[in-house]
Coordinates of C-alpha atoms in Angstrom, one line a residue:
Chain A
M10 CA -1.0 13.9 -41.3
R11 CA 0.7 10.6 -40.7
T12 CA -0.7 9.9 -37.5
S13 CA -4.3 9.6 -38.6
V14 CA -3.3 7.5 -41.5
R15 CA -2.0 5.2 -39.1
T16 CA -4.7 5.0 -36.8
A17 CA -7.1 4.7 -40.0
L18 CA -5.0 1.6 -40.7
R19 CA -5.3 0.5 -36.7
Y20 CA -9.4 0.8 -37.0
V21 CA -9.6 -0.9 -40.6
F22 CA -7.3 -4.1 -39.3
L23 CA -9.3 -3.6 -35.9
I24 CA -12.8 -3.8 -37.9
I25 CA -11.6 -7.1 -39.8
I26 CA -10.8 -9.2 -36.8
A27 CA -14.2 -7.8 -35.6
L28 CA -15.9 -9.1 -38.2
V29 CA -14.2 -12.0 -38.0
V30 CA -15.2 -12.9 -34.2
L31 CA -18.9 -11.9 -34.9
F32 CA -19.7 -13.4 -38.0
P33 CA -20.3 -16.8 -36.3
I34 CA -22.1 -15.5 -34.1
Y35 CA -24.2 -13.6 -36.6
I36 CA -24.8 -16.6 -38.9
A37 CA -26.0 -18.3 -36.2
V38 CA -28.9 -16.0 -35.3
V39 CA -29.4 -15.5 -38.9
N40 CA -30.0 -19.4 -39.3
S41 CA -31.8 -19.2 -36.0
L42 CA -34.5 -17.1 -37.7
L43 CA -34.3 -19.4 -41.1
S44 CA -35.8 -22.7 -41.7
G45 CA -34.1 -25.9 -42.2
Q46 CA -34.2 -25.3 -46.2
Q47 CA -33.8 -21.6 -46.1
I48 CA -30.5 -23.0 -44.2
A49 CA -29.4 -25.3 -46.7
H50 CA -29.9 -23.3 -49.2
R51 CA -26.8 -21.9 -51.6
P52 CA -25.5 -19.6 -51.7
P53 CA -26.7 -19.1 -47.8
T54 CA -28.9 -16.4 -46.7
L55 CA -27.3 -13.4 -45.0
F56 CA -30.3 -11.7 -44.1
P57 CA -33.6 -13.0 -43.1
L58 CA -36.4 -11.3 -45.0
H59 CA -39.1 -13.4 -43.1
P60 CA -37.9 -14.6 -39.6
L61 CA -38.9 -17.4 -38.0
W62 CA -39.6 -16.1 -34.6
N63 CA -40.9 -19.3 -33.1
S64 CA -38.0 -21.3 -33.5
F65 CA -36.9 -19.9 -29.9
S66 CA -39.9 -20.7 -28.3
L67 CA -39.9 -24.1 -29.7
A68 CA -36.2 -24.7 -28.5
W69 CA -37.3 -23.8 -25.2
S70 CA -39.7 -25.9 -24.5
F71 CA -38.8 -28.5 -26.8
G72 CA -35.3 -28.7 -25.0
H73 CA -36.7 -27.7 -21.7
L74 CA -34.2 -24.9 -21.3
G75 CA -36.4 -23.5 -18.3
T76 CA -34.9 -26.3 -16.5
Y77 CA -31.6 -26.4 -17.4
L78 CA -31.1 -22.6 -17.2
R79 CA -32.1 -22.5 -13.8
T80 CA -29.9 -25.3 -12.4
S81 CA -26.9 -23.2 -14.9
V82 CA -27.6 -20.3 -13.0
I83 CA -27.8 -22.3 -9.1
V84 CA -25.1 -24.2 -10.2
S85 CA -22.9 -20.7 -11.9
V86 CA -23.7 -18.3 -8.6
L87 CA -23.4 -21.2 -6.0
T88 CA -19.7 -22.0 -7.6
T89 CA -18.8 -18.1 -7.8
L90 CA -19.9 -17.3 -4.4
A91 CA -17.6 -20.4 -3.1
A92 CA -14.9 -19.5 -5.5
L93 CA -14.8 -16.1 -4.3
T94 CA -15.1 -16.7 -0.8
T95 CA -12.1 -18.9 -0.7
S96 CA -10.0 -16.8 -3.1
V97 CA -10.8 -13.7 -0.8
L98 CA -9.8 -15.4 1.9
A99 CA -6.9 -17.5 1.1
A100 CA -5.6 -14.3 -0.4
Y101 CA -5.8 -11.8 2.6
A102 CA -4.2 -14.9 4.2
F103 CA -1.0 -14.8 1.9
A104 CA -0.7 -11.3 1.3
F105 CA -1.2 -10.0 5.2
L106 CA -0.9 -13.1 7.3
E107 CA 2.6 -14.1 8.4
F108 CA 2.1 -18.4 8.9
P109 CA 4.9 -21.2 8.5
L110 CA 5.6 -22.8 5.4
K111 CA 3.6 -20.0 3.9
R112 CA 5.6 -19.5 0.5
I113 CA 5.3 -23.5 0.1
M114 CA 2.1 -23.2 0.2
F115 CA 1.2 -20.5 -2.2
S116 CA 3.5 -22.3 -4.7
L117 CA 1.2 -25.3 -4.6
C118 CA -1.7 -23.3 -5.4
L119 CA 0.2 -21.6 -7.9
A120 CA 1.0 -25.3 -9.6
T121 CA -2.4 -26.2 -9.5
L122 CA -2.9 -23.5 -12.5
M123 CA -0.4 -26.1 -14.0
V124 CA -2.2 -29.2 -14.0
P125 CA -4.7 -29.7 -16.9
A126 CA -8.4 -29.9 -15.9
E127 CA -8.2 -33.6 -17.7
V128 CA -6.0 -34.8 -15.3
T129 CA -7.8 -34.1 -12.1
I130 CA -11.2 -35.8 -13.9
I131 CA -10.9 -38.7 -13.1
P132 CA -9.7 -38.9 -9.5
N133 CA -12.6 -36.0 -8.7
F134 CA -14.9 -38.2 -9.9
R135 CA -13.8 -41.2 -8.1
T136 CA -14.1 -38.4 -5.0
I137 CA -17.7 -37.9 -5.9
Q138 CA -19.0 -41.1 -6.6
I139 CA -17.4 -42.2 -2.8
L140 CA -18.8 -39.4 -1.1
G141 CA -22.4 -40.5 -2.7
W142 CA -22.6 -37.1 -4.3
Y143 CA -23.5 -38.2 -7.9
N144 CA -26.7 -36.6 -9.8
T145 CA -26.5 -33.7 -6.9
Y146 CA -25.3 -29.9 -6.7
P147 CA -22.3 -30.4 -4.4
A148 CA -21.5 -32.9 -7.5
L149 CA -21.3 -29.8 -9.6
I150 CA -20.1 -26.9 -7.5
I151 CA -17.8 -28.4 -5.0
P152 CA -14.7 -29.3 -7.2
F153 CA -14.8 -25.5 -8.5
A154 CA -15.2 -24.1 -4.6
A155 CA -11.2 -23.0 -4.8
S156 CA -9.5 -21.6 -7.7
G157 CA -6.0 -21.2 -7.5
I158 CA -6.1 -18.6 -10.2
G159 CA -8.6 -16.2 -8.0
I160 CA -6.4 -17.0 -5.0
F161 CA -3.0 -15.7 -7.2
L162 CA -5.0 -12.7 -8.7
L163 CA -6.3 -11.6 -5.6
R164 CA -3.4 -12.0 -3.5
Q165 CA -1.8 -9.9 -6.1
S166 CA -4.0 -6.9 -6.0
F167 CA -4.2 -7.5 -2.1
R168 CA -0.6 -6.7 -2.1
Q169 CA -0.8 -3.7 -3.5
L170 CA -2.5 -1.8 -0.8
P171 CA 0.2 0.0 1.4
R172 CA 1.3 -1.7 4.6
E173 CA 0.8 1.2 6.5
L174 CA -3.2 1.1 5.9
H175 CA -2.7 -2.2 7.3
D176 CA -0.7 -0.8 9.9
A177 CA -2.8 2.1 10.8
A178 CA -5.6 -0.2 10.6
V179 CA -4.2 -2.6 13.4
L180 CA -3.8 0.4 15.7
D181 CA -6.9 1.7 15.4
G182 CA -8.1 -1.4 16.8
Y183 CA -9.4 -3.2 13.6
G184 CA -8.6 -7.0 13.5
H185 CA -8.4 -8.7 10.7
W186 CA -12.1 -9.8 10.0
R187 CA -13.1 -6.0 9.5
F188 CA -9.8 -4.6 8.2
L189 CA -10.8 -7.2 5.2
V190 CA -14.8 -6.5 5.1
R191 CA -13.7 -2.5 5.1
V192 CA -10.6 -1.6 3.6
V193 CA -9.1 -4.3 1.6
L194 CA -12.7 -5.2 -0.1
P195 CA -13.7 -2.0 -1.1
L196 CA -10.8 -1.1 -2.4
N197 CA -10.2 -4.3 -3.9
R198 CA -13.8 -4.1 -6.1
A199 CA -12.1 -4.0 -9.6
M200 CA -10.8 -7.3 -9.4
I201 CA -12.5 -8.9 -7.4
G202 CA -15.6 -7.9 -9.8
A203 CA -13.3 -9.6 -12.4
F204 CA -12.7 -12.6 -11.0
A205 CA -16.3 -12.8 -9.7
I206 CA -17.4 -12.6 -13.7
F207 CA -14.3 -14.8 -14.3
A208 CA -15.2 -18.0 -12.3
F209 CA -19.4 -17.3 -13.5
L210 CA -17.9 -17.9 -17.1
S211 CA -16.3 -21.0 -16.8
S212 CA -18.5 -22.6 -14.6
W213 CA -21.4 -21.3 -17.0
N214 CA -19.6 -23.3 -20.0
Q215 CA -18.8 -25.9 -17.9
Y216 CA -19.6 -29.2 -20.1
L217 CA -17.8 -32.4 -19.8
W218 CA -17.6 -32.5 -15.7
P219 CA -21.8 -31.8 -15.4
L220 CA -21.7 -34.4 -18.1
L221 CA -19.9 -36.9 -16.3
V222 CA -21.6 -36.8 -12.4
T223 CA -25.2 -36.3 -13.4
N224 CA -27.6 -38.3 -15.2
S225 CA -31.3 -36.4 -14.7
D226 CA -32.8 -33.4 -16.3
S227 CA -33.0 -32.3 -12.9
H228 CA -29.5 -31.3 -12.4
R229 CA -28.0 -31.0 -15.6
T230 CA -26.8 -27.7 -16.7
V231 CA -28.0 -26.1 -19.9
Q232 CA -24.9 -26.9 -21.7
V233 CA -25.5 -30.6 -21.5
G234 CA -29.2 -29.9 -22.0
L235 CA -28.7 -28.7 -25.0
R236 CA -28.2 -32.7 -26.3
Q237 CA -31.7 -33.0 -26.1
L238 CA -32.1 -30.9 -29.4
E239 CA -29.8 -33.2 -31.1
G240 CA -32.6 -35.6 -31.6
L241 CA -34.2 -33.5 -33.6
N242 CA -34.8 -33.5 -37.7
P243 CA -31.5 -32.1 -39.7
D244 CA -33.9 -29.5 -40.9
Q245 CA -35.1 -28.3 -37.9
Q246 CA -31.0 -26.8 -37.2
N247 CA -32.8 -23.5 -36.3
I248 CA -33.9 -24.3 -33.2
V249 CA -30.9 -26.2 -32.3
L250 CA -29.5 -22.7 -33.2
A251 CA -32.1 -20.9 -31.2
G252 CA -31.6 -23.2 -28.1
T253 CA -27.7 -22.6 -28.4
I254 CA -28.2 -19.1 -28.2
L255 CA -30.7 -19.0 -25.8
A256 CA -28.0 -20.3 -23.7
A257 CA -25.4 -18.2 -24.3
L258 CA -27.3 -15.1 -24.0
P259 CA -27.3 -14.8 -19.8
I260 CA -23.4 -14.8 -20.9
F261 CA -23.8 -11.9 -23.5
L262 CA -25.9 -10.1 -20.6
I263 CA -23.1 -10.1 -18.1
L264 CA -20.5 -9.0 -20.7
F265 CA -22.4 -6.5 -21.5
I266 CA -23.3 -5.3 -18.2
F267 CA -19.8 -5.5 -16.4
Q268 CA -17.3 -5.3 -19.4
R269 CA -16.2 -2.2 -18.4
Q270 CA -15.3 -3.7 -14.4
L271 CA -14.0 -6.7 -16.4
V272 CA -11.3 -4.6 -18.4
R273 CA -10.1 -2.7 -15.0
G274 CA -9.7 -5.6 -13.4
L275 CA -7.9 -7.6 -15.3
T276 CA -5.4 -4.8 -16.3
A277 CA -5.4 -3.1 -13.2
G278 CA -2.0 -4.7 -12.0
A279 CA -0.1 -3.8 -15.1
V280 CA -1.2 -0.5 -14.5
K281 CA -0.2 0.1 -11.0
G282 CA 2.8 -1.6 -11.7
Chain B
M37 CA 1.1 9.9 36.8
A38 CA 4.2 7.8 35.5
S39 CA 7.8 9.2 35.7
T40 CA 8.6 8.1 32.1
A41 CA 5.8 8.1 29.5
I42 CA 7.9 5.7 27.1
S43 CA 10.2 3.6 28.3
L44 CA 12.9 1.2 26.3
E45 CA 15.1 -0.7 28.2
S46 CA 17.6 -2.9 26.5
V47 CA 15.7 -3.4 23.6
N48 CA 16.8 -5.7 20.2
K49 CA 16.0 -6.2 17.2
R50 CA 17.1 -8.5 14.8
Y51 CA 15.6 -9.6 11.2
G52 CA 17.8 -12.8 10.9
S53 CA 21.6 -11.7 11.4
T54 CA 20.6 -8.0 10.5
V55 CA 20.7 -6.4 13.7
A56 CA 18.2 -3.1 13.6
L57 CA 18.8 -1.9 17.0
D58 CA 21.4 -2.8 19.8
S59 CA 20.7 -2.7 23.2
L60 CA 19.0 0.4 22.9
N61 CA 17.4 2.3 26.2
L62 CA 15.4 5.5 25.7
Q63 CA 12.9 7.3 28.2
V64 CA 10.5 9.7 26.9
E65 CA 9.3 12.3 29.8
P66 CA 5.1 12.8 30.2
G67 CA 4.7 15.7 27.7
E68 CA 7.7 15.7 25.5
F69 CA 8.0 16.0 21.8
F70 CA 11.1 13.5 22.3
V71 CA 12.7 13.6 18.2
L72 CA 14.2 10.0 17.1
L73 CA 16.8 11.2 14.4
G74 CA 20.0 9.2 11.8
P75 CA 20.2 8.4 8.5
S76 CA 18.1 5.7 6.6
G77 CA 18.1 2.7 7.9
C78 CA 19.7 3.2 11.2
G79 CA 16.7 2.1 13.4
K80 CA 14.6 4.9 14.3
T81 CA 11.2 3.4 12.8
T82 CA 12.1 0.0 14.1
A83 CA 12.3 2.1 17.7
L84 CA 9.0 3.2 16.6
R85 CA 7.1 0.2 15.4
I86 CA 8.2 -1.0 18.4
V87 CA 6.5 1.1 20.5
A88 CA 3.1 1.3 18.7
G89 CA 3.5 -2.2 18.5
L90 CA 3.7 -3.4 14.8
E91 CA 7.1 -5.4 15.8
T92 CA 7.7 -7.0 18.4
P93 CA 11.5 -6.8 20.3
T94 CA 13.6 -9.6 20.3
T95 CA 14.9 -9.0 23.6
G96 CA 14.0 -6.3 26.0
T97 CA 11.2 -4.3 27.7
V98 CA 8.8 -1.8 26.4
R99 CA 6.8 0.2 28.7
I100 CA 4.0 2.7 28.3
G101 CA 3.3 4.8 31.5
D102 CA 3.5 2.0 34.1
R103 CA 2.8 -0.8 32.3
V104 CA 4.6 -3.1 30.1
V105 CA 3.6 -3.3 27.0
N106 CA 5.5 -6.0 25.2
D107 CA 2.3 -8.3 25.2
I108 CA -0.1 -5.5 24.9
E109 CA -1.8 -5.7 21.3
P110 CA -1.1 -2.5 19.1
K111 CA -5.0 -1.5 20.0
D112 CA -4.8 -1.5 23.7
R113 CA -1.7 0.6 24.2
D114 CA -3.4 4.0 23.5
V115 CA -0.9 5.2 21.0
A116 CA -2.0 7.0 18.0
M117 CA 0.5 6.6 14.7
V118 CA 0.8 9.4 11.9
F119 CA 2.9 7.7 8.7
Q120 CA 4.7 9.4 6.2
N121 CA 2.5 8.4 3.3
Y122 CA -0.7 9.6 5.4
A123 CA -2.2 5.7 5.2
L124 CA -5.6 7.5 4.9
Y125 CA -8.1 4.9 3.4
P126 CA -9.1 6.2 -0.2
H127 CA -12.6 4.8 -0.4
L128 CA -13.8 6.7 2.8
T129 CA -14.5 10.4 3.2
V130 CA -12.8 12.6 5.1
R131 CA -14.9 12.4 8.0
R132 CA -15.1 8.6 8.1
N133 CA -11.4 8.5 7.9
I134 CA -11.2 11.2 10.5
E135 CA -13.9 8.6 12.9
F136 CA -12.7 5.1 11.4
P137 CA -10.3 4.7 15.0
L138 CA -13.9 6.0 16.9
R139 CA -15.7 3.2 15.3
A140 CA -13.4 0.6 15.6
R141 CA -14.2 1.6 19.8
R142 CA -17.7 1.4 19.4
V143 CA -18.3 5.0 20.5
S144 CA -21.4 6.3 20.1
S145 CA -22.8 8.0 17.0
H146 CA -23.5 11.4 19.1
E147 CA -20.2 11.5 20.8
R148 CA -18.4 10.0 17.2
E149 CA -19.6 13.3 15.7
R150 CA -18.9 16.0 18.3
R151 CA -15.3 15.0 18.5
V152 CA -14.8 14.7 15.1
M153 CA -15.7 18.5 14.4
E154 CA -14.0 19.3 17.3
V155 CA -11.1 18.1 15.5
A156 CA -12.2 19.0 12.3
E157 CA -12.3 22.6 13.5
S158 CA -9.0 22.5 15.0
L159 CA -7.0 21.6 11.9
Q160 CA -9.4 23.4 9.7
L161 CA -10.6 20.6 8.3
E162 CA -14.6 21.1 8.7
D163 CA -14.9 22.3 4.8
Q164 CA -13.4 19.0 3.5
L165 CA -15.1 16.4 5.4
N166 CA -17.2 15.3 2.6
R167 CA -14.6 15.0 0.0
K168 CA -12.0 11.9 -0.4
P169 CA -8.6 12.1 0.0
G170 CA -8.0 12.3 -3.5
Q171 CA -9.6 15.5 -3.5
L172 CA -6.9 16.8 -1.1
S173 CA -3.8 18.5 -1.4
G174 CA -0.7 16.9 0.3
G175 CA -1.1 19.3 3.3
Q176 CA -4.9 18.8 3.8
R177 CA -4.4 15.0 3.5
Q178 CA -1.5 15.1 6.0
R179 CA -4.0 16.9 8.5
V180 CA -6.8 14.4 8.2
A181 CA -4.0 12.0 9.3
L182 CA -2.9 14.1 12.3
A183 CA -7.2 14.5 12.8
R184 CA -7.5 10.5 12.9
A185 CA -4.8 10.4 15.6
I186 CA -6.3 13.3 17.4
V187 CA -9.4 12.3 17.7
R188 CA -8.5 9.0 19.6
E189 CA -6.8 11.3 22.3
P190 CA -4.1 8.7 23.0
N191 CA -1.3 9.2 25.3
V192 CA 1.4 8.8 23.3
F193 CA 1.7 10.0 19.3
V194 CA 4.6 7.8 17.0
M195 CA 4.8 10.0 14.0
D196 CA 6.7 8.5 11.6
E197 CA 8.3 11.4 9.3
P198 CA 4.8 13.1 8.5
L199 CA 6.5 16.0 7.2
S200 CA 8.9 14.2 4.4
N201 CA 6.3 14.0 1.5
L202 CA 5.3 17.8 1.6
D203 CA 7.0 20.3 -0.5
A204 CA 9.5 22.7 1.3
R205 CA 7.2 25.4 2.0
L206 CA 4.2 23.5 3.3
R207 CA 7.0 21.6 5.6
V208 CA 7.9 24.6 7.6
E209 CA 4.0 25.6 7.6
M210 CA 3.4 22.4 9.2
R211 CA 6.2 22.1 11.5
A212 CA 4.8 25.3 13.1
E213 CA 1.1 23.6 13.6
L214 CA 3.0 20.4 14.6
I215 CA 4.4 22.0 17.6
D216 CA 1.3 24.4 18.5
L217 CA -0.7 21.1 18.5
H218 CA 1.7 19.9 20.8
L219 CA 2.1 22.8 23.3
K220 CA -2.4 23.2 23.0
N221 CA -3.0 19.3 24.4
G222 CA 0.4 18.4 25.7
T223 CA 0.5 14.8 24.5
T224 CA 3.5 12.5 24.8
V225 CA 4.8 12.8 21.0
L226 CA 7.5 10.3 19.7
Y227 CA 8.7 11.5 16.5
V228 CA 11.0 9.9 13.7
T229 CA 12.8 11.8 11.1
H230 CA 16.4 11.8 9.7
D231 CA 15.6 16.0 8.7
Q232 CA 17.9 17.4 11.4
V233 CA 16.4 20.7 10.8
E234 CA 12.7 19.3 12.2
A235 CA 14.7 17.9 15.0
M236 CA 16.4 21.0 16.0
T237 CA 13.4 23.0 15.6
M238 CA 10.5 20.6 17.1
G239 CA 11.8 18.3 19.4
D240 CA 12.5 19.2 23.5
R241 CA 15.1 16.2 23.0
I242 CA 16.9 14.8 20.6
A243 CA 18.5 11.1 20.0
I244 CA 20.4 10.2 17.6
L245 CA 20.9 6.6 16.0
K246 CA 22.7 4.7 13.7
D247 CA 23.4 1.7 12.6
G248 CA 20.7 0.6 15.7
V249 CA 23.2 2.3 18.4
L250 CA 22.2 4.7 20.1
Q251 CA 24.7 7.6 19.7
Q252 CA 23.4 10.2 21.9
V253 CA 20.6 11.6 23.8
G254 CA 20.2 15.5 24.5
T255 CA 18.4 19.2 23.7
P256 CA 19.0 20.3 20.6
K257 CA 21.1 22.8 22.2
D258 CA 23.4 20.1 24.0
V259 CA 23.8 18.0 20.7
Y260 CA 24.7 20.8 18.8
D261 CA 27.5 22.8 21.6
R262 CA 28.3 19.2 22.6
P263 CA 28.3 16.3 20.0
A264 CA 29.2 13.2 21.8
N265 CA 31.1 12.0 19.2
T266 CA 32.5 12.4 15.0
F267 CA 29.3 11.3 14.1
V268 CA 26.5 13.7 15.8
A269 CA 28.9 16.2 15.3
G270 CA 29.4 16.1 11.6
F271 CA 25.3 14.7 11.3
I272 CA 23.9 17.9 13.3
G273 CA 24.8 21.2 11.7
N274 CA 24.7 22.5 7.8
P275 CA 27.2 22.3 6.3
P276 CA 28.3 19.6 8.8
M277 CA 31.5 20.2 11.3
N278 CA 34.8 20.5 10.1
L279 CA 36.8 17.2 10.9
M280 CA 40.1 17.0 10.6
P281 CA 42.9 15.1 12.1
G282 CA 45.1 17.5 14.7
E283 CA 46.5 17.3 18.1
L284 CA 45.3 18.4 21.9
L285 CA 47.8 19.7 24.2
G286 CA 50.6 17.6 22.1
E287 CA 48.7 14.5 22.6
P288 CA 48.6 13.0 18.7
G289 CA 45.5 10.8 17.9
M290 CA 42.8 13.3 17.6
I291 CA 40.4 14.8 15.5
V292 CA 39.5 18.4 15.3
G293 CA 36.5 19.8 15.2
I294 CA 34.9 23.0 13.9
R295 CA 31.8 24.4 13.3
P296 CA 31.7 26.4 9.6
E297 CA 30.6 29.0 11.2
N298 CA 33.9 29.2 13.2
V299 CA 35.7 29.6 10.1
F300 CA 36.6 32.8 8.1
L301 CA 37.8 34.4 5.2
D302 CA 40.7 36.4 6.4
D303 CA 43.2 37.1 4.2
N304 CA 45.7 37.3 6.9
G305 CA 44.5 33.6 8.0
S306 CA 47.2 30.8 8.6
I307 CA 45.2 28.4 7.0
E308 CA 45.6 27.9 3.2
T309 CA 43.1 26.5 0.5
R310 CA 41.9 26.4 -2.1
V311 CA 38.0 26.7 -3.1
T312 CA 36.3 23.8 -4.5
L313 CA 32.4 24.5 -4.4
V314 CA 30.5 27.7 -3.3
E315 CA 26.8 27.0 -3.0
S316 CA 24.6 30.5 -2.7
L317 CA 21.4 30.2 -0.3
G318 CA 20.8 33.9 -0.4
H319 CA 21.3 34.6 3.2
E320 CA 24.4 33.3 3.1
H321 CA 27.1 31.1 1.0
H322 CA 28.5 27.6 1.9
V323 CA 32.2 27.6 0.8
A324 CA 33.6 24.6 -0.1
C325 CA 37.5 24.4 0.4
R326 CA 40.1 21.7 -0.4
L327 CA 43.8 22.1 2.5
N328 CA 46.7 23.3 0.8
Y329 CA 48.8 20.6 2.9
D330 CA 46.5 18.3 3.0
N331 CA 44.7 17.5 -0.2
E332 CA 42.3 14.8 1.5
T333 CA 39.9 17.3 3.8
I334 CA 37.4 19.8 2.3
V335 CA 36.7 22.4 4.8
F336 CA 33.1 24.1 4.7
V337 CA 32.9 27.7 5.5
R338 CA 29.9 29.9 6.1
V339 CA 29.8 33.3 4.4
P340 CA 27.3 36.1 5.9
S341 CA 26.0 37.5 2.5
T342 CA 26.9 40.6 4.1
V343 CA 30.6 39.7 2.8
S344 CA 30.9 41.4 -0.4
Q345 CA 33.7 39.4 -1.8
V346 CA 32.5 35.8 -2.0
P347 CA 35.7 33.5 -3.7
G348 CA 35.2 31.7 -6.8
I349 CA 35.7 28.1 -7.7
G350 CA 39.8 27.4 -8.0
E351 CA 40.6 30.8 -6.0
S352 CA 43.3 30.7 -3.4
I353 CA 41.6 32.0 -0.2
R354 CA 43.3 32.0 3.2
L355 CA 41.0 31.0 6.3
S356 CA 41.1 31.6 10.5
I357 CA 39.3 30.3 13.2
T358 CA 38.2 30.9 16.3
E359 CA 37.1 28.7 19.2
P360 CA 35.2 26.6 20.1
L361 CA 36.9 23.5 19.1
Y362 CA 36.3 20.2 19.6
H363 CA 38.1 17.1 20.4
F364 CA 37.9 13.7 19.7
D365 CA 39.6 10.6 20.2
S366 CA 40.4 8.8 17.2
V367 CA 40.2 5.4 17.5
T368 CA 36.4 5.4 19.8
L369 CA 35.8 9.1 17.8
E370 CA 34.7 10.3 21.4
R371 CA 34.1 13.7 22.0
K372 CA 37.2 14.0 24.9
A373 CA 37.0 17.9 26.3
I374 CA 35.6 21.1 25.0
K375 CA 38.4 23.8 24.6
T376 CA 37.1 27.4 25.2

């Protein structure tokens, strides 16, 4: 009896937290379906009786969201692939190979996690300028093609494979490359998947960097492109919100589809100890 | 045919200042079941890994057949290894696990199928081929690990405590299977264990290691009947040989050894003791007694279950002994001679 009361209380608490998190998103969706005047109305409308669905098509055409979303998809997918490739290879080296200065190099990788992104923005910007990459895809992708957190997460995950699996593969005649592809990657699917989602989300939600290194619409990502909608009248807030929701939609879809993968990957280390 | 299947010549292995193997010399004959026996940390697994090529010796020469293999890659040594924790690939089916080494060697799919089926049949794994290792029992997993080694048809098998993760009954079964398998295919086996029963029952010859130093090589009967030193005498046999200070033909500074089966409960015996522990195993009892004249020495006695009166703890009893007695130098700890 006592445990059921405790469980009930726990659920009430979790429901309240969930409401606090979901309420702003709900209000954004509701307001995107109201007219500007209805949004300004007090008390606020919590349920749109006559939703204005055309705010989404207006946001799409007026904000050129198609172009921006395409750029965002290209940049995020390529950044994720690049970060995955470098992290997998570096993590493999740190987990399975012996080479001079290994510990120091790993410490350096970890040290990059402690440096705030703002500190590196100016040197990175200078580098991009010197390379002549302003307004190009490489400027949006290359600075994020290696990831300290990726190397760290995957190295920890790879190290949990029993050493004997590596020994057995070596004796069976598998070189590093085939051992990586045939054994390490399939056995670390969960962590690799979790990191891929993490890298994709970070890239998708970038704002400051794409704003700095691009000035043409053809290379701006959707987060920057949303600013186009700021030029609208104050009573067209619904269109701004519709654009924001469209920009966030891919993220929601990815989280919805892969949430189990994400949770499993991020808790895998904790459970295996 | 090479005169030896595996040969280690003055092999040393150091990790920093730790000596894992100290000038190890071993010759394994072709077709022999050779056991490396010793307590944890004695260097037996290091020696095995050096033969397999997973470790390189600090100095010394390793030969497999006629070839010096020091600089030869593990995959080119024609050695297949069986691991204590099976080392199966958990994401692959039993079939894919068994054919894993064949795929690495680019054996044709037809030939692969033939060899996998042959090995699976000989190890009764035909029904498990499409299952994953996680769905198998410990014994079945170890069979898959064996199958993966056998399917390569290697010149030498090296096995690192392959039965230690199995429960007692399964271990006895697998022991018999391994011996049977070895008799059938006659491949040289280098087998590492800390379990003297495994060593005694399976090995054609046994090498006993301690702290990286080879203590003795011989047949199971050799090492039991003629232990080279007090370590071997105490390590082989359960309960261990009784070792106590004594003298040989009036010469002091000796350690005298008596096997527990040569010590008897005897009301007229000359040795007075007090019982400190009795272990009943069903078919026999192991009785540990403390000598009355020397409170430090414990003597083990093996008492057959046919003896009706087994003494209780704390009881005073008398013992007598029969030959053979073993004599060890108390300084070098080496055996001097056998008085029979």
